[in-house]
mmCIF file of C-alpha atoms in Angstrom:
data_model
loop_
_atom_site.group_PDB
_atom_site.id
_atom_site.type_symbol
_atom_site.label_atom_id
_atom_site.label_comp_id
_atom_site.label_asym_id
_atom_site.label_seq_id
_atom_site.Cartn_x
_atom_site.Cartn_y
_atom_site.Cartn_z
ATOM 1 C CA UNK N 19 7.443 2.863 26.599
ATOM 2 C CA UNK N 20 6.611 5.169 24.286
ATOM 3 C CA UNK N 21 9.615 6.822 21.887
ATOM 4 C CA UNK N 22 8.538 10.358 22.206
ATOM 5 C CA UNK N 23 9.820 9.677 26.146
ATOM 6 C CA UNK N 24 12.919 8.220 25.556
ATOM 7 C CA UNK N 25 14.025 10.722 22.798
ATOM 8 C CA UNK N 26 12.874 13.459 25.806
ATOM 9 C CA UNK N 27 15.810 11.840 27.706
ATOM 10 C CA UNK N 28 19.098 13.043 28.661
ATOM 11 C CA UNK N 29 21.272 10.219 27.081
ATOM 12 C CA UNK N 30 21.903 9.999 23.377
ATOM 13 C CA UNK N 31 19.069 7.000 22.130
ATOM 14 C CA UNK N 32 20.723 4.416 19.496
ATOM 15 C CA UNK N 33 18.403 2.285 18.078
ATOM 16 C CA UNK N 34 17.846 -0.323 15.163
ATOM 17 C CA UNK N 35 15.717 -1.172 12.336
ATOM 18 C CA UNK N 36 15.011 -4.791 11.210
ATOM 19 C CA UNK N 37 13.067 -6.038 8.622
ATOM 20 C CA UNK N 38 10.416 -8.795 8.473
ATOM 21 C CA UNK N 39 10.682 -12.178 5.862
ATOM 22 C CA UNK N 40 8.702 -12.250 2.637
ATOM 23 C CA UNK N 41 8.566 -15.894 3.030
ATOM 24 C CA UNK N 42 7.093 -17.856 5.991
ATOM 25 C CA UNK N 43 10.031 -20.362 5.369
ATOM 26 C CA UNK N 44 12.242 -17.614 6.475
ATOM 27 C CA UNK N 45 10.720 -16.283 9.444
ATOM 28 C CA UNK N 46 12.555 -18.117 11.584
ATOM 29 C CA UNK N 47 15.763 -17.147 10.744
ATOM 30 C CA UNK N 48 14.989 -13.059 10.287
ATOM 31 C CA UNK N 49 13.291 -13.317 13.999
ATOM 32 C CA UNK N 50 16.468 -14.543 15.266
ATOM 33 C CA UNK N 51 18.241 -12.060 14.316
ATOM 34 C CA UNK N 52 16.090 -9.546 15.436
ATOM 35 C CA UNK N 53 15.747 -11.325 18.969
ATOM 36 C CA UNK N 54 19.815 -11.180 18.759
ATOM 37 C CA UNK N 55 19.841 -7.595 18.250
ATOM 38 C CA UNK N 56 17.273 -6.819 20.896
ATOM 39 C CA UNK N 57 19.462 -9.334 23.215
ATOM 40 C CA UNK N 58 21.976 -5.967 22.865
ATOM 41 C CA UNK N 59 19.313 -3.786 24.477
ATOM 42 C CA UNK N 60 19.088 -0.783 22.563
ATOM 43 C CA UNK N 61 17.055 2.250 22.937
ATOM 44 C CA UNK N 62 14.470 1.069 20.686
ATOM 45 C CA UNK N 63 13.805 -1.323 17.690
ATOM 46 C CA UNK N 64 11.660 -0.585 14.286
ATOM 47 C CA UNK N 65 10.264 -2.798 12.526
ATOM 48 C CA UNK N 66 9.787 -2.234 9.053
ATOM 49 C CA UNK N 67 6.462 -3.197 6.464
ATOM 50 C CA UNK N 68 6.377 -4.869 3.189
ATOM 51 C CA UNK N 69 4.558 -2.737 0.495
ATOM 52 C CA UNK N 70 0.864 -3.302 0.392
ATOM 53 C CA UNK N 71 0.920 -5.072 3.732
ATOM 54 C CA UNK N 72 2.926 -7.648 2.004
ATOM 55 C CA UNK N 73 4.283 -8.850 5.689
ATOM 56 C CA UNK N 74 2.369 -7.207 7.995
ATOM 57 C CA UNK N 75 1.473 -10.044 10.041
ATOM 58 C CA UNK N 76 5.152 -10.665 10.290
ATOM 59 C CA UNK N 77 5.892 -7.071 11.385
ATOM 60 C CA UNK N 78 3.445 -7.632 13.858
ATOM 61 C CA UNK N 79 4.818 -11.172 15.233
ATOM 62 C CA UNK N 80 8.176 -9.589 15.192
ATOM 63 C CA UNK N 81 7.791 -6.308 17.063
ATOM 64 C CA UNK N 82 5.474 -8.204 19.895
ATOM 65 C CA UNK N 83 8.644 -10.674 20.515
ATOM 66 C CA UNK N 84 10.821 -8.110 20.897
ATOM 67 C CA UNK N 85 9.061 -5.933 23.500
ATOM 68 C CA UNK N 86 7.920 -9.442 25.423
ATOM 69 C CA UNK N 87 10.756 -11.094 25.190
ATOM 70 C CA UNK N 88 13.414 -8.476 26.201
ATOM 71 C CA UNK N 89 11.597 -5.366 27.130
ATOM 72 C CA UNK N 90 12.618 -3.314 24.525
ATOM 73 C CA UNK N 91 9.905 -0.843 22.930
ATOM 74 C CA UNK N 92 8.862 -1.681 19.336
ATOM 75 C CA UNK N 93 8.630 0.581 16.510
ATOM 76 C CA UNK N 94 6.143 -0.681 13.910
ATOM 77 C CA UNK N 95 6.139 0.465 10.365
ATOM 78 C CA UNK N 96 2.947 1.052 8.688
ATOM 79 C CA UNK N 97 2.154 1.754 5.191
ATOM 80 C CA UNK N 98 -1.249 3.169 3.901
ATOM 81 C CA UNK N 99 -0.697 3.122 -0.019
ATOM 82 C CA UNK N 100 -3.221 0.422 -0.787
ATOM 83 C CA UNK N 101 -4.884 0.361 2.479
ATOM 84 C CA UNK N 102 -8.911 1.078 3.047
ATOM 85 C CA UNK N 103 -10.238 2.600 6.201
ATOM 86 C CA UNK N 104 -11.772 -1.109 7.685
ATOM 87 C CA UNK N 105 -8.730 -2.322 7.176
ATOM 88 C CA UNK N 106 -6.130 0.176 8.609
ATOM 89 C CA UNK N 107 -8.648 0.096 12.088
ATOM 90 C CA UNK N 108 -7.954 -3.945 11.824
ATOM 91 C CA UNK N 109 -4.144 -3.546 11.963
ATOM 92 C CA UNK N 110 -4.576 -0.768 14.813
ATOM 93 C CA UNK N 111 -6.678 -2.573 16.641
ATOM 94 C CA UNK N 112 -3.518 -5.622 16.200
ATOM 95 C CA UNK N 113 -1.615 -3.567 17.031
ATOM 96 C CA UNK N 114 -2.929 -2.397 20.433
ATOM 97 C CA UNK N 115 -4.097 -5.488 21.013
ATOM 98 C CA UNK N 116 -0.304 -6.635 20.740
ATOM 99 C CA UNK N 117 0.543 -4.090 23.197
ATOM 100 C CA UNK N 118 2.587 -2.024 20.629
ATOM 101 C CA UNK N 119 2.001 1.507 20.640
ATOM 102 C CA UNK N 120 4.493 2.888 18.762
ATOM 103 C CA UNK N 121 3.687 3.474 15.195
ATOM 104 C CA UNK N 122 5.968 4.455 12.257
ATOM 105 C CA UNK N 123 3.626 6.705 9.829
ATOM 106 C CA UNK N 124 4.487 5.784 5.948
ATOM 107 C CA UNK N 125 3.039 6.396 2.288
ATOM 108 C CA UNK N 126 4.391 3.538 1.024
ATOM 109 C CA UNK N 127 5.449 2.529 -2.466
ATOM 110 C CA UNK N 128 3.039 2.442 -5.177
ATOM 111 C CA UNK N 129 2.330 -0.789 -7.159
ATOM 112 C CA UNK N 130 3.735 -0.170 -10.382
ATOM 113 C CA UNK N 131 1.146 -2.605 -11.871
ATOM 114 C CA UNK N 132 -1.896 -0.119 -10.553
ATOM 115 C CA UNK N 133 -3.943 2.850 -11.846
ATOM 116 C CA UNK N 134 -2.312 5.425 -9.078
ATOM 117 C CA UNK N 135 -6.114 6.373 -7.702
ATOM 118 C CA UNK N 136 -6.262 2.357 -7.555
ATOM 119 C CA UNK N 137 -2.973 1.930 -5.815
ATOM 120 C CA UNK N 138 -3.496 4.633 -2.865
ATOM 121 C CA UNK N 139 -7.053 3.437 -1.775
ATOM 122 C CA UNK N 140 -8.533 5.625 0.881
ATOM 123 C CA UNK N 141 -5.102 7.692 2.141
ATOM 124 C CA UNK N 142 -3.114 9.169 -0.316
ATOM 125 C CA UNK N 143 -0.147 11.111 1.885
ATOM 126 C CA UNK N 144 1.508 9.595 4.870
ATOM 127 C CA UNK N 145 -0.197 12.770 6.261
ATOM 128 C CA UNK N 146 -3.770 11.254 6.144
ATOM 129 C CA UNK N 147 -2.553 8.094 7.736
ATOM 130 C CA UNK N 148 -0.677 10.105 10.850
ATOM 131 C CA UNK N 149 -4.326 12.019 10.897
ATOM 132 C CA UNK N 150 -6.103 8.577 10.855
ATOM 133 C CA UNK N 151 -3.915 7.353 13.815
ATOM 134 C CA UNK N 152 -4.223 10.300 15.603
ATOM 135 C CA UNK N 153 -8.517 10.155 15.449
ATOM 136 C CA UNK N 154 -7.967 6.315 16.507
ATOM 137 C CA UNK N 155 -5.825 7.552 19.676
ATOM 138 C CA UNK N 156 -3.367 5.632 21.800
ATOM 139 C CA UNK N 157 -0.090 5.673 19.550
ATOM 140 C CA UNK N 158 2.820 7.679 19.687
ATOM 141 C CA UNK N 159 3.669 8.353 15.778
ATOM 142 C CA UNK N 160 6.770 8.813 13.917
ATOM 143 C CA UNK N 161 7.388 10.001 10.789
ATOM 144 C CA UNK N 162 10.069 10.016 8.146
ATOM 145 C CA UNK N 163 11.878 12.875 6.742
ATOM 146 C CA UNK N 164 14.557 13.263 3.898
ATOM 147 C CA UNK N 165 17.359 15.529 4.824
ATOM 148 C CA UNK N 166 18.704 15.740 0.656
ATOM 149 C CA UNK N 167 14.788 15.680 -0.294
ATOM 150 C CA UNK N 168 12.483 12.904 -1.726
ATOM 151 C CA UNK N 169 13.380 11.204 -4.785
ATOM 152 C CA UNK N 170 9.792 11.943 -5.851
ATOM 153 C CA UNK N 171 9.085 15.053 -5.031
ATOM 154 C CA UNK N 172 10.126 18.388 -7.458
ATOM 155 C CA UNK N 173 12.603 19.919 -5.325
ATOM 156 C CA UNK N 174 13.889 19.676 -2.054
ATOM 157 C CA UNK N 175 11.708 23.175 -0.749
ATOM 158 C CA UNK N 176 8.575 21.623 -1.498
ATOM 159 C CA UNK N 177 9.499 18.188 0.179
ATOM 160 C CA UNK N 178 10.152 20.466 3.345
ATOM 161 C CA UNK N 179 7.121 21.973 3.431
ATOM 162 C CA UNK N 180 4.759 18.213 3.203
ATOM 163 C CA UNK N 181 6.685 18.072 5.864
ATOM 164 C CA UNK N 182 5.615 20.471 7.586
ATOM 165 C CA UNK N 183 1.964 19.454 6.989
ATOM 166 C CA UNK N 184 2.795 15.780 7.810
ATOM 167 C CA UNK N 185 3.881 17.103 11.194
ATOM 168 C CA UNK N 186 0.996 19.206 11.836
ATOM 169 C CA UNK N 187 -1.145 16.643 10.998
ATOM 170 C CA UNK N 188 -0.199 15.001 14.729
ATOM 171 C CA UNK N 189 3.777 13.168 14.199
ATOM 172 C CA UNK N 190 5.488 13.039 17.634
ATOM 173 C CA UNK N 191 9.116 12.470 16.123
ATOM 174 C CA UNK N 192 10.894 12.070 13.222
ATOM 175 C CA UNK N 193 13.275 9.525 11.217
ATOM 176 C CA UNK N 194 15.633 11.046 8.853
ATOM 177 C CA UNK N 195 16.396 8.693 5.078
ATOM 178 C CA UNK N 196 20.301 7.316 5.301
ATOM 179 C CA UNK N 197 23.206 10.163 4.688
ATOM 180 C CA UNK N 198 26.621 9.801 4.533
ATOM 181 C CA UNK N 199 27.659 13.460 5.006
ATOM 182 C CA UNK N 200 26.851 15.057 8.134
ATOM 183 C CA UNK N 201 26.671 18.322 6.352
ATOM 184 C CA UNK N 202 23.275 17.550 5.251
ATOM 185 C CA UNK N 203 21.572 16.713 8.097
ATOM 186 C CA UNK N 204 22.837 19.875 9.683
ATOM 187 C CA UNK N 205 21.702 22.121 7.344
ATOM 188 C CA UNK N 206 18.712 20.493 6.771
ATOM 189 C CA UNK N 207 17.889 20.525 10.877
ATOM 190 C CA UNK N 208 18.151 24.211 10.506
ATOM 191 C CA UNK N 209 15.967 24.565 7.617
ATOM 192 C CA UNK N 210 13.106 22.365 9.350
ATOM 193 C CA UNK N 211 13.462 24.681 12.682
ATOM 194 C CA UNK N 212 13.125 27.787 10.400
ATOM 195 C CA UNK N 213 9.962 26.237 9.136
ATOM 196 C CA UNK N 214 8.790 25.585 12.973
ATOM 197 C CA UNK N 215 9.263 22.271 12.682
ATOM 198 C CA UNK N 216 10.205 21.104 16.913
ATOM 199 C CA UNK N 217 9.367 18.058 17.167
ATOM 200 C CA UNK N 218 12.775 15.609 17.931
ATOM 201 C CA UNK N 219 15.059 13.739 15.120
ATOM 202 C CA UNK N 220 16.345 10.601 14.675
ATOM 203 C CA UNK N 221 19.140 9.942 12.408
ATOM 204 C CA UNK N 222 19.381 7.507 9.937
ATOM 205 C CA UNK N 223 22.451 5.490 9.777
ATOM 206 C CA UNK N 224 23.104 2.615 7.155
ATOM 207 C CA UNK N 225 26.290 1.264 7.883
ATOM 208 C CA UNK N 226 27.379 -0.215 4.469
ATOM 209 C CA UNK N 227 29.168 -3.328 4.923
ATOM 210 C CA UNK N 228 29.322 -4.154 1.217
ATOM 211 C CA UNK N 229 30.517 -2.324 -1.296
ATOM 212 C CA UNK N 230 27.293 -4.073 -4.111
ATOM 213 C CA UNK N 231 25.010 -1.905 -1.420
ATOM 214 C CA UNK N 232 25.845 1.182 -3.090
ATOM 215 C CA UNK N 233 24.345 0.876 -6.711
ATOM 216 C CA UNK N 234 21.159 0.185 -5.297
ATOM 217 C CA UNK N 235 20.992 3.030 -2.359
ATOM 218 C CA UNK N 236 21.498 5.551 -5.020
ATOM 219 C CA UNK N 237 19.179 4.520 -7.654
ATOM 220 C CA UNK N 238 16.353 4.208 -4.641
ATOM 221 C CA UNK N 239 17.073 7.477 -2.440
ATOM 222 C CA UNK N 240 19.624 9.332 -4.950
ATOM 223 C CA UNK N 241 21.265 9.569 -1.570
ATOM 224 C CA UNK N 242 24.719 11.682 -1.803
ATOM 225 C CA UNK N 243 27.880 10.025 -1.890
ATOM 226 C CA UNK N 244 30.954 12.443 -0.488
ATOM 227 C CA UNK N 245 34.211 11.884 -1.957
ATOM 228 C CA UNK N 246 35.779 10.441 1.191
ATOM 229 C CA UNK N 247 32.399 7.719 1.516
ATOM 230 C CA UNK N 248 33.809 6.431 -1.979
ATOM 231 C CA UNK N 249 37.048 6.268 -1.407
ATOM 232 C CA UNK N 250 36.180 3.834 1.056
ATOM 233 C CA UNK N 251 34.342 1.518 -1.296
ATOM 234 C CA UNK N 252 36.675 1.769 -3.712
ATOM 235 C CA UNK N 253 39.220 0.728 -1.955
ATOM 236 C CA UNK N 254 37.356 -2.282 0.470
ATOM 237 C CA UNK N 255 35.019 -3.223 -1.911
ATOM 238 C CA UNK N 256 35.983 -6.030 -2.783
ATOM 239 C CA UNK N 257 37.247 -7.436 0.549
ATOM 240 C CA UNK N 258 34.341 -8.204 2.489
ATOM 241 C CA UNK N 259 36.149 -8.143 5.854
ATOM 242 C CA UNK N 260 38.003 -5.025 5.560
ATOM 243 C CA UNK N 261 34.850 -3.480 3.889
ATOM 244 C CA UNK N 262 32.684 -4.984 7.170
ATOM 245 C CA UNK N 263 35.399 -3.448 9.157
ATOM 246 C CA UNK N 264 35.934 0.073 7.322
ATOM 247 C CA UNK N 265 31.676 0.585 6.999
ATOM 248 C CA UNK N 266 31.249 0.508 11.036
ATOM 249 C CA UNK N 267 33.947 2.505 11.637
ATOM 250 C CA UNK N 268 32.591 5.010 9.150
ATOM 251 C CA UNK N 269 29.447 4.678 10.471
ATOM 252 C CA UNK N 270 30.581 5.285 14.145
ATOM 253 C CA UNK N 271 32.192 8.172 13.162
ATOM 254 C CA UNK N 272 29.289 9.905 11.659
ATOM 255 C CA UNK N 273 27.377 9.060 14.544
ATOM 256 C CA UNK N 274 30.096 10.369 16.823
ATOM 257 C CA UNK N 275 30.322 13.416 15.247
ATOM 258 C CA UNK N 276 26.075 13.311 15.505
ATOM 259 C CA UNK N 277 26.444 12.986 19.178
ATOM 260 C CA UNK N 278 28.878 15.219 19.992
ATOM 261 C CA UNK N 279 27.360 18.063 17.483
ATOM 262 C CA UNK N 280 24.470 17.649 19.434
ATOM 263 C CA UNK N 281 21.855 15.141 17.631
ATOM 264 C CA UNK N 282 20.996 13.084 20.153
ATOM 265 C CA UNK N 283 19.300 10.361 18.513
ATOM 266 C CA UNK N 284 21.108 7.874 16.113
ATOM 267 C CA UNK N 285 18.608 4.690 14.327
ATOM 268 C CA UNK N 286 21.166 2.415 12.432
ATOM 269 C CA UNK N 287 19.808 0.203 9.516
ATOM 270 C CA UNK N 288 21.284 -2.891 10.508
ATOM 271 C CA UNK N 289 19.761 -5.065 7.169
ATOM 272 C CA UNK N 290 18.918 -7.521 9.897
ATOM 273 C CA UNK N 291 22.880 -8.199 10.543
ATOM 274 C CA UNK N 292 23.327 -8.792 14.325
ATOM 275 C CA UNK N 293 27.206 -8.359 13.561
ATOM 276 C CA UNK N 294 26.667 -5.520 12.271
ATOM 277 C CA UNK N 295 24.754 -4.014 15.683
ATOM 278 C CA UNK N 296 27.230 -5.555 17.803
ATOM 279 C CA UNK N 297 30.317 -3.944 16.295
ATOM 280 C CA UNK N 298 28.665 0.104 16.087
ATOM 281 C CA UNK N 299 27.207 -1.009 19.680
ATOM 282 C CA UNK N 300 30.946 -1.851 21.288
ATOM 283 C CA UNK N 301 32.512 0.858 19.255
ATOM 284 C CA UNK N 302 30.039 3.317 21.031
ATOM 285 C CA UNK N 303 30.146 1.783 24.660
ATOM 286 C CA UNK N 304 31.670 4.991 26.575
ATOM 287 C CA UNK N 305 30.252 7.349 23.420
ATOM 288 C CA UNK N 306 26.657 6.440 24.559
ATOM 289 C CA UNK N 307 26.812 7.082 28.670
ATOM 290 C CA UNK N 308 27.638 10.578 28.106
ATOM 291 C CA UNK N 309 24.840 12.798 28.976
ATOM 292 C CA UNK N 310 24.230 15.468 26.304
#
């Protein structure tokens, strides 16, 4: 089933992201816990992509177990920093092959050992890789989206209006970056629809069940912090069950307060934690059957 459909629905869609193993010795273990977190039968499932392709052949193993195995449609990530036209048409053709045709649109990170011309190869926005899909036909595409603004880019204006091309350029949905204060989602929701920007949005949730998380989510996204989010480290922190316990419940509220405001789709980042699923998944039982 194709996301665009389910995000058309009347129900609010929670979903999860995984990630696939660097190592082969470790496959076995991440797709478990993948297959554990599909077992809970949510809305969807992404798969995410090493850099480069790094684990793209594990992205690809994953997301085809999950839809065969349980039924559950598969998000793939794909990255096209790197990539050259024969070899993006090989992974499509994989992919359709695999009987996953869902396909999440992404620049990538660029080698910081590569000449930049070097390191983007034939695509150098996400933009050109949504177009690319598109003229190769068959996918529904996603996109992401950054409600504070890319770390990269000059200011948070400017981000908007890539945007704006990278949705023109054929993205069916889109998948907002992690936030921990509501407030910028909604403001940022209004500033995309003042642009003309329709298409639906997930939000990103990254429930953060350790307090050592939170270094390294603000040097990579220089994601916001509120006053209250801290608070909560600060005090949990260093007690990993009352932190595991106090980051759902933070995380349910924001997506309660998502729901109810009217956001109807909610993707968690679940770091490949089936406990971590399970708890935001019972929390929200009776959230989740009301009809928006």
């Amino acid at each position: 089933m194709r996301i665009a459909e389910i995000l058309a629905g009347c129900q609010p869609s929670l979903s999860f992201e995984v990630f696939p193993p660097k190592k082969a010795e470790n496959y076995s273990a991440v797709s478990g816990a993948a297959l554990e977190i599909a077992a809970l039968r949510p809305s969807f499932m992404s798969v995410t992509y090493g850099a480069g392709g790094a684990t793209d052949r594990y992205t690809l193993a994953i997301a085809r177990d999950i839809q065969e195995r349980y039924g559950i449609p598969a998000l793939a990530h794909l990255t096209c920093v790197g990539t050259q036209e024969a070899g993006l048409r090989a992974q499509l053709e994989a992919l359709r092959a695999a009987g996953v045709d869902n396909i999440m649109a992404l620049r990538g990170d660029l080698p910081e050992e590569a000449g930049e011309a070097a390191a983007r190869g034939a695509y150098a926005y996400a933009a050109d890789l949504v177009r690319e899909i598109r003229a190769f036909g068959g996918f529904c595409v996603g996109a992401a989206c950054y409600p504070e603004g890319h770390v990269e880019c000059p200011s948070p204006s400017l981000d908007r209006q890539r945007l704006k091309e990278k949705v023109d350029a054929g993205v069916d949905f889109l998948t907002t970056q992690m936030f921990f204060d509501n407030n910028h989602l909604y403001k940022f929701l209004y500033q995309i629809r003042e642009l003309g920007i329709t298409v639906p949005l997930v939000a990103g949730i990254m429930p953060v069940t350790n307090g050592a998380q939170i270094a390294r989510i603000c040097k990579l996204s220089g994601t916001y912090l509120p006053a209250r989010f801290r608070a909560v480290v600060d005090k949990y922190g260093d007690h990993p069950a009352a932190m595991f316990q106090a980051g759902v419940t933070y995380a349910c509220e924001q997506i309660v307060d998502l729901f109810a405001s009217g956001v109807g789709a909610v993707h968690v980042y679940s770091m490949n934690k089936p406990a971590v699923a399970r708890a935001i998944q019972s929390q929200l039982s009776e959230v989740i059957r009301v009809a928006l």
